[in-house]
Short mmCIF file of C-alpha atoms and ligand atoms in Angstrom, two decimals:
data_model
loop_
_atom_site.label_atom_id
_atom_site.label_comp_id
_atom_site.label_asym_id
_atom_site.label_seq_id
_atom_site.Cartn_x
_atom_site.Cartn_y
_atom_site.Cartn_z
CA MET M 93 11.51 -26.00 -2.82
CA GLN M 94 9.34 -28.38 -2.98
CA GLU M 95 9.20 -30.36 -6.49
CA LEU M 96 7.61 -27.81 -9.64
CA ASP M 97 5.51 -29.54 -11.90
CA ARG M 98 5.45 -29.89 -15.62
CA ASN M 99 3.22 -27.96 -16.12
CA ALA M 100 4.04 -25.10 -13.38
CA ALA M 101 7.46 -25.19 -14.57
CA SER M 102 7.20 -24.27 -18.40
CA PHE M 103 4.98 -20.93 -16.81
CA ILE M 104 8.01 -19.74 -15.20
CA GLU M 105 10.46 -20.95 -18.29
CA LEU M 106 8.31 -18.24 -20.32
CA GLU M 107 7.93 -15.80 -18.18
CA GLU M 108 12.18 -16.00 -17.83
CA ARG M 109 12.63 -16.34 -20.77
CA TYR M 110 10.69 -13.72 -22.58
CA GLY M 111 10.34 -11.32 -19.44
CA ALA M 112 12.68 -8.60 -17.79
CA HIS M 113 13.69 -10.12 -14.84
CA ASN M 114 12.81 -7.61 -11.83
CA TYR M 115 11.18 -9.21 -9.13
CA GLN M 116 12.14 -12.82 -8.00
CA PRO M 117 8.89 -14.38 -7.44
CA LEU M 118 8.55 -17.78 -5.22
CA ASP M 119 8.24 -21.27 -7.70
CA LEU M 120 4.75 -20.50 -7.46
CA VAL M 121 2.46 -20.07 -10.60
CA VAL M 122 -1.21 -19.09 -9.57
CA GLU M 123 -4.53 -20.25 -12.42
CA ARG M 124 -7.16 -19.16 -10.62
CA ALA M 125 -8.63 -18.07 -6.35
CA GLU M 126 -11.03 -17.27 -3.87
CA GLY M 127 -11.23 -14.85 -1.10
CA VAL M 128 -8.13 -15.76 0.62
CA TRP M 129 -7.23 -18.74 -1.09
CA LEU M 130 -5.15 -19.00 -4.24
CA TYR M 131 -5.12 -22.56 -6.49
CA ASP M 132 -1.85 -23.22 -8.43
CA VAL M 133 -1.62 -24.98 -12.10
CA ALA M 134 -1.77 -27.97 -10.47
CA GLY M 135 -5.48 -27.47 -8.15
CA LYS M 136 -3.07 -27.00 -4.94
CA ARG M 137 -4.08 -24.70 -2.66
CA TYR M 138 -2.46 -22.17 -0.77
CA LEU M 139 -3.38 -19.57 1.80
CA ASP M 140 -2.68 -15.78 0.47
CA CYS M 141 -0.80 -13.94 2.90
CA VAL M 142 -0.04 -10.88 0.70
CA SER M 143 -2.13 -10.12 -1.03
CA ALA M 144 -0.61 -8.69 -4.20
CA TYR M 145 0.44 -5.80 -1.13
CA SER M 146 -2.67 -5.20 0.55
CA ALA M 147 -4.98 -4.61 -3.29
CA VAL M 148 -7.00 -7.73 -2.61
CA SER M 149 -7.65 -6.84 0.62
CA GLN M 150 -11.84 -7.61 -0.11
CA GLY M 151 -10.18 -11.48 -0.67
CA HIS M 152 -10.17 -12.24 -4.26
CA CYS M 153 -12.49 -12.61 -7.20
CA HIS M 154 -15.32 -10.96 -4.88
CA PRO M 155 -18.50 -11.30 -6.39
CA ARG M 156 -19.85 -7.86 -5.43
CA ILE M 157 -16.41 -5.65 -7.01
CA ARG M 158 -16.65 -8.38 -10.06
CA ALA M 159 -20.01 -7.87 -10.89
CA ALA M 160 -19.37 -4.22 -10.94
CA LEU M 161 -16.78 -4.48 -13.58
CA VAL M 162 -17.50 -6.65 -15.93
CA GLU M 163 -21.14 -4.89 -16.06
CA GLN M 164 -19.37 -1.63 -16.27
CA ALA M 165 -17.31 -3.63 -18.87
CA GLY M 166 -20.45 -3.83 -21.18
CA LYS M 167 -21.48 -0.49 -21.08
CA LEU M 168 -18.58 1.81 -21.01
CA SER M 169 -14.62 1.61 -19.93
CA LEU M 170 -12.96 4.92 -21.36
CA THR M 171 -13.15 8.63 -22.24
CA SER M 172 -10.83 9.84 -21.53
CA ARG M 173 -10.76 12.92 -19.48
CA ALA M 174 -12.12 15.24 -22.49
CA MET M 175 -15.47 14.45 -21.69
CA ARG M 176 -17.62 14.31 -18.99
CA ASN M 177 -18.75 10.15 -18.05
CA ASP M 178 -21.70 9.32 -15.73
CA LYS M 179 -19.94 7.47 -13.20
CA LEU M 180 -16.10 10.12 -11.92
CA GLY M 181 -18.88 12.15 -10.53
CA PRO M 182 -21.02 9.41 -8.32
CA PHE M 183 -17.07 8.43 -7.93
CA LEU M 184 -15.52 11.10 -6.74
CA GLN M 185 -18.92 11.93 -4.05
CA ARG M 186 -18.71 8.22 -2.52
CA LEU M 187 -14.74 8.07 -2.03
CA THR M 188 -14.95 11.55 -0.39
CA GLU M 189 -17.88 11.34 1.65
CA PHE M 190 -16.48 7.54 2.67
CA CYS M 191 -12.84 9.70 3.54
CA LYS M 192 -14.08 12.23 5.04
CA TYR M 193 -12.63 15.04 2.43
CA GLU M 194 -13.82 17.77 0.62
CA SER M 195 -12.72 16.69 -3.06
CA ALA M 196 -10.19 13.73 -4.65
CA LEU M 197 -7.56 13.88 -7.86
CA PRO M 198 -8.01 10.20 -8.82
CA MET M 199 -5.32 8.56 -10.95
CA ASN M 200 -4.46 4.60 -11.08
CA THR M 201 -1.53 2.80 -9.28
CA GLY M 202 -0.22 4.10 -7.03
CA VAL M 203 2.89 6.06 -8.19
CA GLU M 204 1.16 8.37 -9.82
CA ALA M 205 -1.01 9.03 -6.81
CA VAL M 206 2.11 9.91 -4.66
CA GLU M 207 3.99 12.25 -7.25
CA THR M 208 0.57 13.84 -8.08
CA ALA M 209 0.35 14.53 -4.08
CA VAL M 210 3.82 16.02 -4.69
CA LYS M 211 3.36 18.30 -7.61
CA LEU M 212 -0.04 20.34 -5.43
CA ALA M 213 2.84 20.77 -2.34
CA ARG M 214 5.50 22.20 -4.93
CA ARG M 215 2.58 24.28 -6.29
CA TYR M 216 1.87 25.00 -2.55
CA ALA M 217 5.14 26.01 -1.67
CA TYR M 218 5.22 28.35 -4.60
CA GLU M 219 1.76 30.21 -4.64
CA ARG M 220 0.49 29.91 -1.00
CA LYS M 221 3.97 30.43 1.50
CA ARG M 222 6.03 32.46 -1.33
CA VAL M 223 9.05 29.71 -1.44
CA ALA M 224 12.17 31.35 -3.63
CA PRO M 225 11.24 28.91 -7.15
CA ASN M 226 12.66 25.94 -7.79
CA ALA M 227 13.62 25.64 -4.08
CA ALA M 228 10.29 23.87 -2.19
CA GLU M 229 12.11 20.94 -0.05
CA ILE M 230 9.05 17.73 1.04
CA ILE M 231 10.64 16.17 4.29
CA VAL M 232 10.37 11.82 3.85
CA PHE M 233 11.21 9.36 5.94
CA GLU M 234 14.04 7.13 5.85
CA ASN M 235 13.11 3.66 4.26
CA ASN M 236 10.61 4.89 2.93
CA PHE M 237 8.79 3.00 0.30
CA HIS M 238 6.31 5.38 -1.82
CA GLY M 239 7.08 4.01 -5.89
CA ARG M 240 8.84 3.12 -8.51
CA THR M 241 9.35 6.23 -10.74
CA THR M 242 12.46 8.45 -10.99
CA ALA M 243 10.98 10.72 -8.28
CA ALA M 244 10.10 8.67 -6.01
CA ILE M 245 12.76 7.20 -5.96
CA SER M 246 14.56 10.07 -5.87
CA ALA M 247 13.16 10.57 -1.90
CA SER M 248 13.59 6.77 -1.61
CA THR M 249 17.29 5.87 0.47
CA THR M 250 17.55 2.33 0.01
CA GLU M 251 20.41 2.07 -2.44
CA LEU M 252 18.84 -1.25 -3.79
CA TYR M 253 16.13 1.09 -5.36
CA ARG M 254 18.81 3.77 -6.46
CA HIS M 255 21.37 2.16 -8.07
CA ASP M 256 22.21 3.12 -11.18
CA PHE M 257 19.23 5.50 -11.73
CA GLY M 258 20.18 9.01 -11.18
CA PRO M 259 20.52 11.37 -11.43
CA PHE M 260 18.24 11.90 -9.28
CA THR M 261 14.98 14.77 -8.66
CA PRO M 262 15.75 17.53 -5.53
CA GLY M 263 13.67 18.57 -3.30
CA PHE M 264 13.39 15.08 -1.22
CA VAL M 265 15.30 15.57 2.70
CA PRO M 266 15.30 12.38 4.70
CA VAL M 267 15.56 11.79 8.23
CA PRO M 268 15.12 9.30 10.16
CA TYR M 269 11.86 7.16 10.83
CA GLY M 270 9.69 8.25 13.89
CA ASP M 271 12.22 10.13 14.38
CA PHE M 272 10.39 13.52 15.72
CA ASP M 273 13.47 16.09 16.69
CA ALA M 274 15.23 15.38 13.60
CA LEU M 275 11.90 15.69 11.44
CA ALA M 276 11.64 19.35 13.48
CA SER M 277 15.54 20.81 12.70
CA ALA M 278 14.87 19.87 9.13
CA LEU M 279 12.15 21.92 8.33
CA ASN M 280 12.34 25.32 7.22
CA GLU M 281 11.28 28.25 5.03
CA ARG M 282 11.48 26.10 2.07
CA THR M 283 10.41 22.98 3.57
CA CYS M 284 5.75 23.13 1.97
CA ALA M 285 5.25 19.37 3.06
CA ILE M 286 6.23 15.96 5.04
CA LEU M 287 5.34 12.81 3.28
CA ILE M 288 4.67 9.64 5.33
CA GLU M 289 3.59 6.33 5.69
CA PRO M 290 2.44 5.93 9.30
CA VAL M 291 3.63 2.42 9.01
CA GLN M 292 6.07 1.74 6.54
CA GLY M 293 5.53 -1.60 4.70
CA GLU M 294 7.84 -2.10 1.96
CA GLY M 295 10.63 -1.31 4.85
CA GLY M 296 9.65 -3.81 7.30
CA VAL M 297 6.33 -2.91 8.66
CA ILE M 298 8.13 -0.87 11.18
CA VAL M 299 5.62 1.20 13.37
CA PRO M 300 6.55 4.52 14.71
CA PRO M 301 6.58 5.23 18.43
CA PRO M 302 3.27 6.00 19.98
CA GLY M 303 2.75 9.68 19.46
CA PHE M 304 5.27 10.28 16.53
CA LEU M 305 2.62 10.89 14.25
CA LYS M 306 0.68 12.99 15.78
CA ARG M 307 3.13 15.63 17.28
CA ALA M 308 4.74 15.46 13.52
CA TRP M 309 1.43 16.80 12.38
CA GLY M 310 1.26 19.09 15.02
CA LEU M 311 4.46 20.46 13.92
CA CYS M 312 3.46 20.98 9.83
CA ARG M 313 -0.11 22.90 11.17
CA GLU M 314 2.50 24.58 13.18
CA HIS M 315 4.67 25.51 10.68
CA ARG M 316 1.98 25.11 7.79
CA VAL M 317 3.57 22.15 6.49
CA LEU M 318 1.78 19.69 4.42
CA PHE M 319 1.14 16.35 6.58
CA MET M 320 0.83 14.21 3.38
CA ALA M 321 -0.13 10.46 4.54
CA ASP M 322 1.03 8.01 1.63
CA GLU M 323 -1.67 5.12 2.71
CA ILE M 324 -1.88 3.39 0.08
CA GLN M 325 -0.47 0.24 1.26
CA THR M 326 -1.92 0.67 4.85
CA GLY M 327 -5.58 2.76 4.10
CA LEU M 328 -8.80 1.32 3.44
CA GLY M 329 -9.17 -0.60 6.43
CA ARG M 330 -5.35 -2.33 6.19
CA THR M 331 -4.63 -1.76 9.68
CA GLY M 332 -7.83 -1.89 11.85
CA ASP M 333 -9.13 1.77 10.93
CA LEU M 334 -9.83 2.92 7.85
CA PHE M 335 -6.69 5.52 8.39
CA ALA M 336 -3.81 3.86 10.03
CA CYS M 337 -3.29 8.08 11.04
CA ASP M 338 -6.81 7.70 12.91
CA HIS M 339 -5.25 5.15 15.70
CA GLU M 340 -3.77 9.07 16.93
CA GLY M 341 -6.70 11.24 15.39
CA VAL M 342 -4.26 12.50 12.99
CA LYS M 343 -6.11 14.25 10.07
CA PRO M 344 -3.88 14.40 6.84
CA ASP M 345 -3.73 17.34 4.66
CA VAL M 346 -3.30 15.48 1.64
CA MET M 347 -4.40 11.58 1.58
CA ILE M 348 -2.83 8.58 -0.38
CA VAL M 349 -4.60 6.25 -1.79
CA GLY M 350 -4.26 3.09 -4.15
CA LYS M 351 -4.14 -0.56 -3.76
CA ALA M 352 -7.01 -1.99 -2.16
CA LEU M 353 -9.21 0.79 -3.63
CA GLY M 354 -9.24 -1.28 -7.03
CA GLY M 355 -10.76 -3.92 -5.29
CA GLY M 356 -7.73 -6.45 -6.25
CA TYR M 357 -8.78 -5.91 -10.17
CA TYR M 358 -8.01 -2.58 -11.16
CA PRO M 359 -5.68 0.13 -10.15
CA VAL M 360 -7.55 2.92 -8.74
CA SER M 361 -5.73 5.18 -7.17
CA ALA M 362 -6.54 9.10 -5.92
CA ILE M 363 -5.67 11.79 -3.76
CA LEU M 364 -7.40 13.15 -0.98
CA ALA M 365 -7.36 16.55 0.11
CA SER M 366 -8.96 20.07 0.72
CA ARG M 367 -10.91 22.07 -2.27
CA GLU M 368 -9.39 25.00 -1.55
CA LEU M 369 -5.43 23.13 -1.94
CA MET M 370 -7.11 20.70 -5.35
CA GLU M 371 -7.60 24.37 -6.11
CA LEU M 372 -4.10 25.25 -6.42
CA PHE M 373 -4.36 22.73 -10.39
CA GLY M 374 -5.98 23.66 -12.82
CA PRO M 375 -7.35 22.78 -16.08
CA GLY M 376 -4.71 20.95 -18.64
CA ASP M 377 -1.40 20.89 -15.38
CA HIS M 378 -1.78 17.43 -14.03
CA GLY M 379 -3.65 14.87 -15.59
CA SER M 380 -4.05 11.03 -16.77
CA THR M 381 -5.45 9.60 -19.79
CA PHE M 382 -7.13 6.60 -17.53
CA GLY M 383 -7.16 8.27 -13.98
CA GLY M 384 -10.96 7.68 -13.69
CA ASN M 385 -11.97 6.13 -16.35
CA PRO M 386 -15.08 5.00 -16.23
CA LEU M 387 -14.94 1.01 -15.59
CA ALA M 388 -11.94 2.29 -12.27
CA CYS M 389 -14.98 4.34 -10.87
CA ALA M 390 -17.27 1.19 -11.42
CA VAL M 391 -14.63 -0.65 -9.72
CA GLY M 392 -13.39 2.08 -6.48
CA VAL M 393 -17.71 2.53 -5.79
CA ALA M 394 -18.27 -1.17 -5.38
CA SER M 395 -14.67 -1.95 -3.56
CA ILE M 396 -15.65 1.10 -1.06
CA ASP M 397 -18.75 -0.86 -0.62
CA VAL M 398 -17.63 -3.62 0.22
CA ILE M 399 -15.42 -2.78 3.22
CA GLU M 400 -17.71 -0.76 4.66
CA SER M 401 -20.68 -3.30 4.16
CA GLU M 402 -18.89 -5.95 5.33
CA ASN M 403 -17.21 -3.30 7.63
CA LEU M 404 -13.60 -4.37 7.27
CA PRO M 405 -11.70 -2.15 9.35
CA ALA M 406 -13.30 -3.93 12.25
CA ARG M 407 -12.33 -7.37 11.16
CA ALA M 408 -8.27 -6.16 10.55
CA ARG M 409 -8.26 -4.59 14.26
CA TYR M 410 -9.99 -8.32 15.14
CA ALA M 411 -8.68 -10.90 13.15
CA GLY M 412 -5.14 -8.79 13.96
CA ALA M 413 -5.01 -9.30 17.22
CA ARG M 414 -5.46 -13.11 17.06
CA LEU M 415 -3.08 -13.48 14.87
CA MET M 416 0.01 -11.46 16.44
CA HIS M 417 -1.55 -13.04 20.68
CA GLY M 418 -1.44 -16.57 18.20
CA LEU M 419 2.26 -15.25 17.34
CA ARG M 420 3.90 -14.32 20.23
CA GLU M 421 2.50 -17.48 21.96
CA LEU M 422 4.23 -20.11 19.49
CA ALA M 423 7.22 -18.57 21.75
CA SER M 424 9.39 -19.68 18.59
CA PRO M 425 13.15 -19.42 18.89
CA ALA M 426 13.06 -18.80 15.50
CA ILE M 427 11.01 -15.39 16.21
CA GLY M 428 12.61 -12.69 17.30
CA GLU M 429 9.70 -9.56 17.77
CA VAL M 430 5.84 -10.23 16.37
CA ARG M 431 5.12 -6.47 15.39
CA GLY M 432 2.61 -4.18 13.22
CA ARG M 433 -1.27 -2.87 13.28
CA GLY M 434 -4.16 -4.74 12.44
CA LEU M 435 -3.57 -7.44 9.50
CA LEU M 436 -0.52 -5.83 8.40
CA ILE M 437 1.89 -7.92 10.62
CA GLY M 438 6.11 -8.62 10.12
CA LEU M 439 7.71 -11.36 11.97
CA GLU M 440 10.97 -10.64 13.12
CA LEU M 441 13.10 -13.82 12.25
CA THR M 442 16.24 -15.38 13.99
CA VAL M 443 16.58 -17.22 10.74
CA PRO M 444 16.40 -16.14 7.10
CA ALA M 445 13.31 -15.18 5.92
CA ARG M 446 13.21 -16.45 2.59
CA ARG M 447 13.84 -19.68 3.58
CA VAL M 448 10.45 -19.49 6.13
CA ALA M 449 8.67 -18.53 2.71
CA GLU M 450 9.95 -21.95 0.88
CA LEU M 451 8.77 -23.43 3.91
CA LEU M 452 5.81 -22.04 3.94
CA LEU M 453 5.25 -22.37 0.64
CA GLU M 454 5.75 -25.99 1.09
CA ARG M 455 2.62 -26.23 3.97
CA GLY M 456 0.14 -23.99 2.09
CA VAL M 457 0.50 -20.30 2.69
CA VAL M 458 1.83 -17.89 0.90
CA ALA M 459 4.13 -15.27 2.80
CA LYS M 460 6.98 -13.23 1.38
CA ASP M 461 10.12 -12.36 2.86
CA THR M 462 10.54 -8.19 2.72
CA HIS M 463 14.40 -7.64 3.82
CA ALA M 464 16.58 -10.32 5.13
CA THR M 465 14.97 -11.61 8.06
CA VAL M 466 10.85 -10.46 7.58
CA LEU M 467 8.16 -11.65 6.54
CA ARG M 468 4.97 -10.10 5.86
CA ILE M 469 2.22 -11.33 6.93
CA ALA M 470 -0.79 -9.88 5.44
CA PRO M 471 -3.77 -11.89 4.70
CA PRO M 472 -7.43 -10.46 3.25
CA LEU M 473 -9.01 -8.89 4.90
CA VAL M 474 -12.40 -11.21 5.08
CA ILE M 475 -9.90 -14.27 6.16
CA ALA M 476 -11.89 -16.28 9.36
CA ASP M 477 -10.95 -17.32 11.65
CA ALA M 478 -10.28 -21.26 11.10
CA GLU M 479 -7.80 -19.75 8.26
CA ILE M 480 -5.90 -18.09 11.64
CA ASP M 481 -5.83 -21.20 13.24
CA LEU M 482 -4.34 -22.88 9.70
CA LEU M 483 -2.34 -20.11 9.54
CA LEU M 484 -0.89 -19.96 12.82
CA GLU M 485 0.12 -24.24 12.44
CA ALA M 486 1.61 -23.83 9.40
CA ILE M 487 3.97 -20.98 10.12
CA ALA M 488 4.79 -22.93 13.72
CA ALA M 489 5.56 -26.19 11.96
CA ALA M 490 7.41 -23.77 8.80
CA LEU M 491 9.92 -21.96 11.72
CA LYS M 492 10.43 -25.62 14.13
CA ALA M 493 11.65 -26.76 10.17
CA SER M 494 13.50 -23.37 9.55
CA LEU M 495 15.31 -23.73 13.19
C1 PLP E 600 2.63 0.05 -3.02
C2 PLP E 600 3.34 0.90 -2.60
C3 PLP E 600 3.08 2.13 -3.79
C4 PLP E 600 2.81 1.96 -5.25
O1 PLP E 600 2.13 1.39 -5.92
P1 PLP E 600 1.94 1.25 -6.76
O2 PLP E 600 0.45 0.98 -7.23
O3 PLP E 600 3.56 0.02 -7.30
O4 PLP E 600 3.07 2.28 -8.20
C5 PLP E 600 3.42 3.72 -2.85
N1 PLP E 600 3.49 3.33 -1.41
C6 PLP E 600 3.16 3.09 -0.06
C7 PLP E 600 3.13 2.55 1.03
C8 PLP E 600 3.04 0.95 -1.15
O5 PLP E 600 3.08 0.30 -0.54
#
């Protein structure tokens, strides 16, 4: 581990003393950031390959998003949904037209949007499919990550996320990710939806077998089961298309977005669906005090503007291909596999990922281990060619040092 300066050590000390210990962060204390670069309290710069798990896809402190935030902050920040404001309508129009859906329901964090989708699916079960009361089932996938609420961890199969947090919310049926036959046999008359990440992010950047999403989608249509895509991490350009589902021409019934929708500035999430499905919600039966607030809407519109005007999905496709090619060219014995889509890349290592993350940090790159042997590399989508080359050099050196 690199030498910490006294200043950095004191900030870490404060977090440890006064905070809950529910994370195990790298020993890096960031003070400011711009584009793909982070600067620590001693002024040293690091290339950010975490991007706050895709929440800063547009790059840190993007001037256009910042301007929208600052302008709106001086005008109107929060009304609650007890009344209307002049930002929500235009935001909903921009979001739905951009994502090609008829309607949207805004929330704040990703997991709240997941919860919203779960509630929609259950109501669909009772009102549209005549499933017996409280019997609705949602099929989920092993190794998923949908967030940290009690319902989301009830859908999880990861012991770390669940241990001693029971009792769990019933109604989630896990099947192996990418296993069509398992999905087909889990499906029954109580099934109202499947909830799927088109690439598993937290699970270690797992890409399903080609054709799986399309077949799963076809099965859902056949049985009037909702196909609900959790694209909180994969969506809005990360994987080289607007949505990871686009790679297989799949149009989910319910699309769940978050992270990059807030441009790194503010939590903004939403579900997108047809008007007909969204009508399952009525006045007062679901909501959030902060959901769709004017500040969030201003940031959301600016975040979409940047994704569109800077062509970020195409940028991710190009940069991701270049980076993955470079990683394979390294032909390092420390690399077991390079996988991913666009700029969501998983390096399966033959050495401990945490160790490589620490070696990278010493070389001015921040990348996070997920699981013991996987390093996730997901820089902001605005990463330039020269920065990709720097990154490849640092990775080559860190892998060499790890052996
Ligand atoms: C990050 C993430 C979530 C949860 O989002 P939060 O904003 O942390 O609540 C849900 N699903 C996926 C796929 C994610 O990557």
